[in-house]
mmCIF file of C-alpha atoms in Angstrom:
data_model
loop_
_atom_site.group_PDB
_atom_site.id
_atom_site.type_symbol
_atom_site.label_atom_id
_atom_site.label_comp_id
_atom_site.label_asym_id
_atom_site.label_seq_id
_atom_site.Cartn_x
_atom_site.Cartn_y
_atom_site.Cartn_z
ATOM 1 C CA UNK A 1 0.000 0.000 0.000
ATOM 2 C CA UNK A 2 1.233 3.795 -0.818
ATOM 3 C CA UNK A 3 2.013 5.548 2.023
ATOM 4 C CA UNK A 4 0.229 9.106 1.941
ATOM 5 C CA UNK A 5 1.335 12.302 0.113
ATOM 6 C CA UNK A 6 3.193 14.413 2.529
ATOM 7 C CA UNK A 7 1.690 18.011 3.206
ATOM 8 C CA UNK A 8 2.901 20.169 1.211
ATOM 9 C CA UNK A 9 1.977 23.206 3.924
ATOM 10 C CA UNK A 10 1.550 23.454 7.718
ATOM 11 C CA UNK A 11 0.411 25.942 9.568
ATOM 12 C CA UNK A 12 2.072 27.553 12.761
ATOM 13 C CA UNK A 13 0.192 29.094 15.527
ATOM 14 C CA UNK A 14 1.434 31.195 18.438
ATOM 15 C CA UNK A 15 -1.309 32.565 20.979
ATOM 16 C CA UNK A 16 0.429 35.569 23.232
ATOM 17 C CA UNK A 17 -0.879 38.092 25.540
ATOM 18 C CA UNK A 18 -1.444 40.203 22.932
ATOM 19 C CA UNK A 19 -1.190 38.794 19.211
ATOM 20 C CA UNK A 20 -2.529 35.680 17.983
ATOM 21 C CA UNK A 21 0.203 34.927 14.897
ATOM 22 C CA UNK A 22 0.071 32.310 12.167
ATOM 23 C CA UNK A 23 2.816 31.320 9.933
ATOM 24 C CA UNK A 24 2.138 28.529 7.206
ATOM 25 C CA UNK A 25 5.943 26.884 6.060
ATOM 26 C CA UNK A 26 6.652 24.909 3.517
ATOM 27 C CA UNK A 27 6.678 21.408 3.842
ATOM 28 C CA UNK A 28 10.130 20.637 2.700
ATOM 29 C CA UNK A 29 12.514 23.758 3.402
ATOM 30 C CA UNK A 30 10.510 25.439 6.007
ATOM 31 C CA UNK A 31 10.508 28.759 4.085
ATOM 32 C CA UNK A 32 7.358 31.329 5.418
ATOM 33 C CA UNK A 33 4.916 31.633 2.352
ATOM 34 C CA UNK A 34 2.326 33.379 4.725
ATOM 35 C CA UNK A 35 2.434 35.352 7.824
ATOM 36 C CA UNK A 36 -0.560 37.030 9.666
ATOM 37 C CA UNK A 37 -0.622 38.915 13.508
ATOM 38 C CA UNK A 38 -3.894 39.889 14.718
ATOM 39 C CA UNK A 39 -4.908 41.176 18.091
ATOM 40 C CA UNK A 40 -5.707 38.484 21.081
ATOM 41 C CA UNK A 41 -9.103 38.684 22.523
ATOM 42 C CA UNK A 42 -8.218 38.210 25.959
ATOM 43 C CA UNK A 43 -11.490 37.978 27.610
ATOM 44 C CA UNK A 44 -13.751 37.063 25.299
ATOM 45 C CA UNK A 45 -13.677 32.911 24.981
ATOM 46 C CA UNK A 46 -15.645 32.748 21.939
ATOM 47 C CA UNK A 47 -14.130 35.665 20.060
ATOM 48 C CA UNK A 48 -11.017 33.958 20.892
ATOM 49 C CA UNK A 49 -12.310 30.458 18.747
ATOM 50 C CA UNK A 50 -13.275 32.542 16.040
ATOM 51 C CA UNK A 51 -10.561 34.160 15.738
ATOM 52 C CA UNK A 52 -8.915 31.169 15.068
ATOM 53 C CA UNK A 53 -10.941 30.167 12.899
ATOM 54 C CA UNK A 54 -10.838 33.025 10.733
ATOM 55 C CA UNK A 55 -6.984 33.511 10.812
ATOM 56 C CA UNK A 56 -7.154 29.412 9.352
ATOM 57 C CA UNK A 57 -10.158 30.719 6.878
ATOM 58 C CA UNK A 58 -7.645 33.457 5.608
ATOM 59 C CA UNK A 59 -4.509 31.337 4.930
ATOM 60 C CA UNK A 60 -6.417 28.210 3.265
ATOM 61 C CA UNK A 61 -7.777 31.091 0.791
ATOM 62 C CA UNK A 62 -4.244 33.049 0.451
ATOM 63 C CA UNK A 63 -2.366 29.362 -0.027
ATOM 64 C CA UNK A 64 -5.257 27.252 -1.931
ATOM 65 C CA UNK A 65 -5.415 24.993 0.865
ATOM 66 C CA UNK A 66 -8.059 23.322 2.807
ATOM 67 C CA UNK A 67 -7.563 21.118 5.832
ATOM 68 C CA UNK A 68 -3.647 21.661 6.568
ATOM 69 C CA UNK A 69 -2.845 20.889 9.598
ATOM 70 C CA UNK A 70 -1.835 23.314 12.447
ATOM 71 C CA UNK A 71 0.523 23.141 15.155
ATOM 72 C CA UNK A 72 -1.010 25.576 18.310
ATOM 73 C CA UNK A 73 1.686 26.936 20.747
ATOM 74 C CA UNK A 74 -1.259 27.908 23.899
ATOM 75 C CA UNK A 75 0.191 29.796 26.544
ATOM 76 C CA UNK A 76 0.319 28.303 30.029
ATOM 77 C CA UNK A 77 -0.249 24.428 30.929
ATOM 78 C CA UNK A 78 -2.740 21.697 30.263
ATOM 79 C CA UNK A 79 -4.249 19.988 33.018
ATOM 80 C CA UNK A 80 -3.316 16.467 31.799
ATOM 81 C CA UNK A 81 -6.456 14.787 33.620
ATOM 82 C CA UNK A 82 -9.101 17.317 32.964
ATOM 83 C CA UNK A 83 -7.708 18.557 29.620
ATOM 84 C CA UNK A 84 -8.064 22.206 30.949
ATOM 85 C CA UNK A 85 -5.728 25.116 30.363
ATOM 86 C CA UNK A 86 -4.486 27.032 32.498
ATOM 87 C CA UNK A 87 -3.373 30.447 31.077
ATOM 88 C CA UNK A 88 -2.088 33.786 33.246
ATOM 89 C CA UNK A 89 -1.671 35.977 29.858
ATOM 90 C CA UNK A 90 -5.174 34.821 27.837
ATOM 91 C CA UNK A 91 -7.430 35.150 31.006
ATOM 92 C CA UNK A 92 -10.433 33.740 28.733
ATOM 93 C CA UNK A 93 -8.762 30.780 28.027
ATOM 94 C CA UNK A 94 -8.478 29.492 31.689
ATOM 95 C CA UNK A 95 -10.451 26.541 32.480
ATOM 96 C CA UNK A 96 -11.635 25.955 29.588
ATOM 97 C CA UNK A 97 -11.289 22.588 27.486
ATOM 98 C CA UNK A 98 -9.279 25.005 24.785
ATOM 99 C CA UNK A 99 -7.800 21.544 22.296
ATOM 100 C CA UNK A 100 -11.320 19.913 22.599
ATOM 101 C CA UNK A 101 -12.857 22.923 21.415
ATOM 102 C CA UNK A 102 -10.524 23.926 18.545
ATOM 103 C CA UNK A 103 -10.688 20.140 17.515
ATOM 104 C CA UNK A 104 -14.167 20.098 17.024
ATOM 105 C CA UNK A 105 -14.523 23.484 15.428
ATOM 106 C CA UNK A 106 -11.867 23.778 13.094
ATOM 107 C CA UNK A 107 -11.839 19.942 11.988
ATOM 108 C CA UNK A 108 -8.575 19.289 10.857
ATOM 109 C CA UNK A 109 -5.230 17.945 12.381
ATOM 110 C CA UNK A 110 -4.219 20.003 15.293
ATOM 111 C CA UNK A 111 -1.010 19.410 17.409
ATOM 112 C CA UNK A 112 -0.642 21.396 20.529
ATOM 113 C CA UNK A 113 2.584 22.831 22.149
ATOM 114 C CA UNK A 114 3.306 26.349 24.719
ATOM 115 C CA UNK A 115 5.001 29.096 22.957
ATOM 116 C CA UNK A 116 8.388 28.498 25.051
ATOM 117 C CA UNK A 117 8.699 24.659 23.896
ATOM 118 C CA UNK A 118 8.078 25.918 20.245
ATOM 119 C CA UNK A 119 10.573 28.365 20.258
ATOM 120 C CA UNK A 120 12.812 25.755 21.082
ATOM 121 C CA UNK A 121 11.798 23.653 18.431
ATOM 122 C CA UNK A 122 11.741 26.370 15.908
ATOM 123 C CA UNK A 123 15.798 27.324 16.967
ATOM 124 C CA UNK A 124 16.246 23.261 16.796
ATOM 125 C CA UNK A 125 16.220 23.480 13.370
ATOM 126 C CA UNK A 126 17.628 26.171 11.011
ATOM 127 C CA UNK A 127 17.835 28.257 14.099
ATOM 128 C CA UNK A 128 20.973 29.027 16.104
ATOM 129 C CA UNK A 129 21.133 25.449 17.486
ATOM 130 C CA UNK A 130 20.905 23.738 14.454
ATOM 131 C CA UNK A 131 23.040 20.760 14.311
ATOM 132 C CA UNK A 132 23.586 20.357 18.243
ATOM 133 C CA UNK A 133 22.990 17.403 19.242
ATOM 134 C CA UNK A 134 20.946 18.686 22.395
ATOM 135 C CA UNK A 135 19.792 22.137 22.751
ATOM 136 C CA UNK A 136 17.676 24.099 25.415
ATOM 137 C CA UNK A 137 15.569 27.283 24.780
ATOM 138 C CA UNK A 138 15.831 29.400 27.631
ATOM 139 C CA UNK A 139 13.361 32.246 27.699
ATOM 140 C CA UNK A 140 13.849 35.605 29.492
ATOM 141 C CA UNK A 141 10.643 38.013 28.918
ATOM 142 C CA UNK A 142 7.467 38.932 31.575
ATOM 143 C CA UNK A 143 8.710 35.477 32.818
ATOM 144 C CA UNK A 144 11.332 32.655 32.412
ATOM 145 C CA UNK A 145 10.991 29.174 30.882
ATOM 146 C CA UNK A 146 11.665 27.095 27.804
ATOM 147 C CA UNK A 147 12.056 23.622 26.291
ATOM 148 C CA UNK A 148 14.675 21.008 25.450
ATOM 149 C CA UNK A 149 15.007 19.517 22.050
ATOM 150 C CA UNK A 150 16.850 16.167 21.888
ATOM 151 C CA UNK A 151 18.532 15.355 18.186
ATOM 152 C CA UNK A 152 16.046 18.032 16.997
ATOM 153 C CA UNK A 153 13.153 16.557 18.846
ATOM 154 C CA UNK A 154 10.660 18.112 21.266
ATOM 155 C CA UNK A 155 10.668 16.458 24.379
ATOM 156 C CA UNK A 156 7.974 17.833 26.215
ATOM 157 C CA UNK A 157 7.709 15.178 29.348
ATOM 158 C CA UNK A 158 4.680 12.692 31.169
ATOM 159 C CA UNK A 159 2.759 16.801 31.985
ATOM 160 C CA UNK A 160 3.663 18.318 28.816
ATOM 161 C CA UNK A 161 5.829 21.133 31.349
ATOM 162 C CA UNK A 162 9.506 19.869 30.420
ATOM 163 C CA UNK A 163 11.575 23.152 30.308
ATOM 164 C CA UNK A 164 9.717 25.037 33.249
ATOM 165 C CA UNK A 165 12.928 25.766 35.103
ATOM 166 C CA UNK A 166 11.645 29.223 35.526
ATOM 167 C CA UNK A 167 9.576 27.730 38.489
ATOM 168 C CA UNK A 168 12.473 25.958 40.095
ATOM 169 C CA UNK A 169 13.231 27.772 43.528
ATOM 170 C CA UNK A 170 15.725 30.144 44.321
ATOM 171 C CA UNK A 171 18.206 28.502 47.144
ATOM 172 C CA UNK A 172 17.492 30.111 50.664
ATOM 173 C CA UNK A 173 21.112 31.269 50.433
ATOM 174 C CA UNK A 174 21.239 32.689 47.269
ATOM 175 C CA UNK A 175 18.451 34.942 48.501
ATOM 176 C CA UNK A 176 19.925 35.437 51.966
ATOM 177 C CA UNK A 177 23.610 36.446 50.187
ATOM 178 C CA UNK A 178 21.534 39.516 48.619
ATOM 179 C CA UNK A 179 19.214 40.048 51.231
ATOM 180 C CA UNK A 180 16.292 39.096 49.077
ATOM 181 C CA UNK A 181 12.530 37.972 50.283
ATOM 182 C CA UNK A 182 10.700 35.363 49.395
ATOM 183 C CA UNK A 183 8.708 36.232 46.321
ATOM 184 C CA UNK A 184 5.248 34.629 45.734
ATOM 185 C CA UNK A 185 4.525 33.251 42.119
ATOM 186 C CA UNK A 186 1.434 33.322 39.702
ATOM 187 C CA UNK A 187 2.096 29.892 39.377
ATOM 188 C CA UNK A 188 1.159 29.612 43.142
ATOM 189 C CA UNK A 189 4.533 28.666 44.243
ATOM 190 C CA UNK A 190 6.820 31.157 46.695
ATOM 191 C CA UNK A 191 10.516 31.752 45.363
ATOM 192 C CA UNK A 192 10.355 31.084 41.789
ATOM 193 C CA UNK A 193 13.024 31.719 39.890
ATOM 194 C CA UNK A 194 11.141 33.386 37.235
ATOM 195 C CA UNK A 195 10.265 36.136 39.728
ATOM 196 C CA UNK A 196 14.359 36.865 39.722
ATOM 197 C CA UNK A 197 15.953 36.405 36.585
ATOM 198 C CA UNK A 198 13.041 37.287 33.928
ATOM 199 C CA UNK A 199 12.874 40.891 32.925
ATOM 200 C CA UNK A 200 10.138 41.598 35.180
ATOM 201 C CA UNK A 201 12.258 40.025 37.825
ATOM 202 C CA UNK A 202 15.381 42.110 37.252
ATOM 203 C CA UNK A 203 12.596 45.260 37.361
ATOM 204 C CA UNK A 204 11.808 43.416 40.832
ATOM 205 C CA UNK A 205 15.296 43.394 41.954
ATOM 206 C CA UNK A 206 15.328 46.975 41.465
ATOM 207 C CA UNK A 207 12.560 48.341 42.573
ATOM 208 C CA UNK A 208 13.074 46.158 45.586
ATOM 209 C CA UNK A 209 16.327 48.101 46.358
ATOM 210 C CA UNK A 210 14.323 51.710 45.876
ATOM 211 C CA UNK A 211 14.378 52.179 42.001
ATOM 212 C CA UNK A 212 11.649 53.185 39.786
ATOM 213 C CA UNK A 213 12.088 51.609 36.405
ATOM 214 C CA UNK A 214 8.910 49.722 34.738
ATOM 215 C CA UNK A 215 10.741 48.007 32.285
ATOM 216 C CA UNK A 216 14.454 45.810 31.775
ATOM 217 C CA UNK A 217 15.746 47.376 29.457
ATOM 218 C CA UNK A 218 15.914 51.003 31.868
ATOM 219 C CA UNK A 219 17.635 49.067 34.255
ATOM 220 C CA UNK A 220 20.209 48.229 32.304
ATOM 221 C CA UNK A 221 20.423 50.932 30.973
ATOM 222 C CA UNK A 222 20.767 52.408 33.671
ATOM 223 C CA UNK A 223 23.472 50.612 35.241
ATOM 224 C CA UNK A 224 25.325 51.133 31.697
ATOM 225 C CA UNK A 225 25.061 54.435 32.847
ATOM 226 C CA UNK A 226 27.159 54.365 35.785
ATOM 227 C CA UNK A 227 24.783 54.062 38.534
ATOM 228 C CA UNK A 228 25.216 52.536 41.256
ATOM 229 C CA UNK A 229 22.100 50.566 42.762
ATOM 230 C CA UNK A 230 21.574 49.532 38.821
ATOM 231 C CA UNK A 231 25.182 48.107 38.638
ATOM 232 C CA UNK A 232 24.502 46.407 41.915
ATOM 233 C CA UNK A 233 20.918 44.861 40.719
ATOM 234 C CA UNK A 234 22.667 43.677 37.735
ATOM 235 C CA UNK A 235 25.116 42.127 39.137
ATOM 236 C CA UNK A 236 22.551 39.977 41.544
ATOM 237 C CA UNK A 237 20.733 39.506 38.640
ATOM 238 C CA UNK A 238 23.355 37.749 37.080
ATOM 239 C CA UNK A 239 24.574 35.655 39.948
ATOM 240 C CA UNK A 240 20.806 34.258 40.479
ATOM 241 C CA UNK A 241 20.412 33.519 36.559
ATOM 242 C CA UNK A 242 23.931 31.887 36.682
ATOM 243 C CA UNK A 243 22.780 29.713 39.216
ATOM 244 C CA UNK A 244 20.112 29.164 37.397
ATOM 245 C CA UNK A 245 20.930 27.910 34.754
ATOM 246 C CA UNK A 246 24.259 25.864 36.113
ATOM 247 C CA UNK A 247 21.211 23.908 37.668
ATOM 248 C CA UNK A 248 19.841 23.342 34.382
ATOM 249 C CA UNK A 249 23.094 21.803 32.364
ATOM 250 C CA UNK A 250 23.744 19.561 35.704
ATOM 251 C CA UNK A 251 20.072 18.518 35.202
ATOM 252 C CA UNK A 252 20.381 18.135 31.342
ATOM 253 C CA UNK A 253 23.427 18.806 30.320
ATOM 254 C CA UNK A 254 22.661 20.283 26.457
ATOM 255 C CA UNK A 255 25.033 20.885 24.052
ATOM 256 C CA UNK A 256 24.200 24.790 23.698
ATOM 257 C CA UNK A 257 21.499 27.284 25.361
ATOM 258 C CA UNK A 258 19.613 29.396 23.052
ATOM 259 C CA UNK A 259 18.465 32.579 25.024
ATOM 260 C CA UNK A 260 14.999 34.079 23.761
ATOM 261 C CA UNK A 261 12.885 37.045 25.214
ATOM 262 C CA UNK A 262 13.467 40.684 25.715
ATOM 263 C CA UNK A 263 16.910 40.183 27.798
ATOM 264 C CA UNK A 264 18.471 37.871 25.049
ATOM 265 C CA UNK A 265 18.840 41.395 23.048
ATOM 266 C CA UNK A 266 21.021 42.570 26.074
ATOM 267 C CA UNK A 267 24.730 41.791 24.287
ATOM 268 C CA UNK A 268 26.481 42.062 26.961
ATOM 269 C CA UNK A 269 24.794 39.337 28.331
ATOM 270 C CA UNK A 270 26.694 36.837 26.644
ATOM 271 C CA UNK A 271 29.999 37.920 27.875
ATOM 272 C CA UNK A 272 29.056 37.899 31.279
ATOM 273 C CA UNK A 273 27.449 34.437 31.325
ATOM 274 C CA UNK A 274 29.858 31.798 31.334
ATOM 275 C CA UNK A 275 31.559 32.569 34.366
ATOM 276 C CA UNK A 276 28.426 33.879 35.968
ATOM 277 C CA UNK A 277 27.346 30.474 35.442
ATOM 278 C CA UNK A 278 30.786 28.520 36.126
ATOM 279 C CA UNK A 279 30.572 29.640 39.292
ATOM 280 C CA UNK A 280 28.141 27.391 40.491
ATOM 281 C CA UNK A 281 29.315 24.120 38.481
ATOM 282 C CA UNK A 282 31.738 21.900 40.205
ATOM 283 C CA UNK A 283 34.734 21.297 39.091
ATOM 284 C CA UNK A 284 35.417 19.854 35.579
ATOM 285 C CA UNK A 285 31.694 20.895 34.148
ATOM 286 C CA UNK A 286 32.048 22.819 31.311
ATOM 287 C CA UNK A 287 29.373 25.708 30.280
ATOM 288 C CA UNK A 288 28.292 25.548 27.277
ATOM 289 C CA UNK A 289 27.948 27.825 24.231
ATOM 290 C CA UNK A 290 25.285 30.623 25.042
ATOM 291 C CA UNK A 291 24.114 32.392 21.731
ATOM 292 C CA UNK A 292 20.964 34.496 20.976
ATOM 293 C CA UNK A 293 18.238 33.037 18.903
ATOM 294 C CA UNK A 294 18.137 33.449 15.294
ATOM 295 C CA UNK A 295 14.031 33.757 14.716
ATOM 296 C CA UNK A 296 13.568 35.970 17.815
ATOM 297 C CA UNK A 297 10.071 36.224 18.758
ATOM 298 C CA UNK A 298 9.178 34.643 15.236
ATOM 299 C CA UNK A 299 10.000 31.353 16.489
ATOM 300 C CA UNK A 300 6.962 30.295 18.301
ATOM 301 C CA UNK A 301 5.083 30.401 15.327
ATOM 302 C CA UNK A 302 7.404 29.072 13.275
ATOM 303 C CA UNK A 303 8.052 26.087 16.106
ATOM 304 C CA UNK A 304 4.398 25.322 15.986
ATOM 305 C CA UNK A 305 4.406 25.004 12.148
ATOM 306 C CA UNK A 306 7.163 22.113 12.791
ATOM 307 C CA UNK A 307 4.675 20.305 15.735
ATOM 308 C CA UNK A 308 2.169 20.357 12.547
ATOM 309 C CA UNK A 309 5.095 18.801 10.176
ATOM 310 C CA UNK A 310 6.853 16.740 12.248
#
C-alpha cells in the first residue's frame, strides 16, 4: 500500500498576551509563504475560537489549501487529567477545554505545544542550534521558561511542562547572600526563579532596592550608565540567573542554550554568562555555548508550524 502524500503546507500558531500569529511553512525547506498577527481577545472565549478560525479561513484562501494541519503553541499548561488550560496571559482561556474545542470546530489535524517549547523547536532546526545534538531554549521576557530539544526533537515530558525551570526555587542562600525575600509566584509557588531572573524580575530586583524603572531594558540601561544601585541589581541579577541555569546543564546537560525574550537582546549578556554560570558548576563541568536566537520572537510560530510537520 502507498504511504500518503506528505503536506505540502503546515500551519504555525502562536497565541500571546497580545497577538494571535500564524505562519504557514513549507513542507520541505521550512521557508514562510504566509504570515498574519492579529490582536488576542483576551477575555472574550468565543471571540477567541473565532478568531482562530478566521486567521485558518484566511490562509487556506491566500495558499489554496483546505484542511492543513496546524501546530497551536497555547500559553500556560494543560491539566493532563481534565484537559483544561491554564493560562495567566489569555485570562479567557483558563479553564476551559481550549484543544477539545478547537478540535471540534476547526476539523482538521491540530497538534498542541506552549510558545516556550516551540521556540525551542523552531531554533532546533535552522535556528541558532541547528546541528547540536541537544539544545535548550531558555526564555527571558514577563517570565522565564523554555524547552529542550533532543537530536532536533521536542521532548515535552509525562505533563507536557519539560523546560519550566523558571519555576524551580531560588536557594534560601542565594536569597539570603543579597538580602532578598521570598517572592510569591502566579504559578502559586513562593521563590520562583522566574520572579528573579526574567525581565520583570530584574525590574523586581530593582525596585526592591528603591528604584523606579517599569521596564528591563531602563535598568540596564541604567546601570550602563554608571549608577550605582543599577550596577549592583545587575550584578545579583546575574549571579541568580547563573545559578540558574548551572542547575539546568547539571540537570540536562545540552550541548548549547539558546536565550529568547526581551533580555536575550542585552549583548552584553553573553559575555558575562559563562563565568556567571561557572561559578556554580563543580569542578570539571564545562558551560556551554550561550548564543541568541536566530528567529527571535518569530520562532513560536514558526516552532508550531514544525509540531504540525513533524
Amino acid at each position: 500500500m502507498a504511504e500518503p502524500a506528505r503536506a505540502a503546507v503546515g500551519y504555525g500558531i502562536d497565541i500571546g498576551g497580545t497577538k494571535i500569529e500564524l505562519v504557514a511553512c513549507d513542507a520541505t525547506t521550512l521557508e514562510v509563504l504566509h504570515r498574519r498577527r492579529i490582536a488576542t481577545p483576551q477575555g472574550d472565549y468565543e471571540g477567541f475560537l473565532a478568531a482562530l478560525e478566521a486567521v485558518l479561513a484566511d490562509a487556506d484562501a491566500q495558499l489554496a489549501q483546505a484542511g492543513a494541519a496546524v501546530g497551536i503553541a497555547l500559553p500556560g499548561v494543560r491539566d493532563r487529567r481534565s484537559g483544561r488550560q491554564l493560562s495567566a496571559n489569555v485570562p479567557a482561556l483558563t479553564g476551559r477545554s481550549v484543544a477539545a474545542d478547537l478540535q471540534a470546530r476547526l476539523r482538521r489535524p491540530l497538534f498542541f505545544g506552549n510558545d516556550l517549547q516551540c521556540f525551542a523547536l523552531s531554533e532546533a532546526h535552522g535556528g541558532a542550534a541547528h546541528g547540536y545534538p541537544s539544545m535548550f531554549g531558555a526564555i527571558l521576557g514577563t517570565g522565564a521558561g523554555g524547552g529542550y530539544c533532543l537530536g532536533g526533537r521536542l521532548i515535552a515530558g509525562f505533563n507536557g511542562i519539560a523546560g519550566e525551570w523558571g519555576h524551580w526555587s531560588v536557594p534560601a542562600h542565594l536569597l539570603q547572600r543579597h538580602g532578598l525575600p521570598v517572592l510569591d509566584c502566579a504559578c502559586g509557588l513562593r521563590g520562583c526563579v522566574e520572579r528573579y531572573v526574567s525581565g520583570s524580575g530584574l525590574v523586581a530586583l530593582y525596585r526592591h532596592f528603591g528604584g523606579d524603572a517599569v521596564e528591563a531594558g531602563a535598568v540596564l540601561a541604567q546601570a550602563d550608565a554608571g549608577e550605582a544601585r543599577a550596577q549592583q541589581v545587575r550584578a545579583i541579577h546575574l549571579d541568580l540567573l547563573g545559578h540558574s541555569l548551572a542547575a539546568l546543564i547539571l540537570a540536562l546537560d545540552p550541548h548549547v542554550i539558546v536565550l529568547g525574550g526581551g533580555l536575550s537582546q542585552h549583548a552584553p549578556l553573553y559575555d558575562a554568562l559563562p563565568n556567571a554560570i561557572s561559578t556554580h558548576l563543580f569542578a570539571g563541568v564545562q558551560v556551554p555555548p550561550i548564543v541568541p536566537p536566530r528567529f527571535g520572537d518569530a520562532g513560536g510560530a514558526r516552532g508550531a508550524a514544525l509540531l504540525a510537520l513533524s
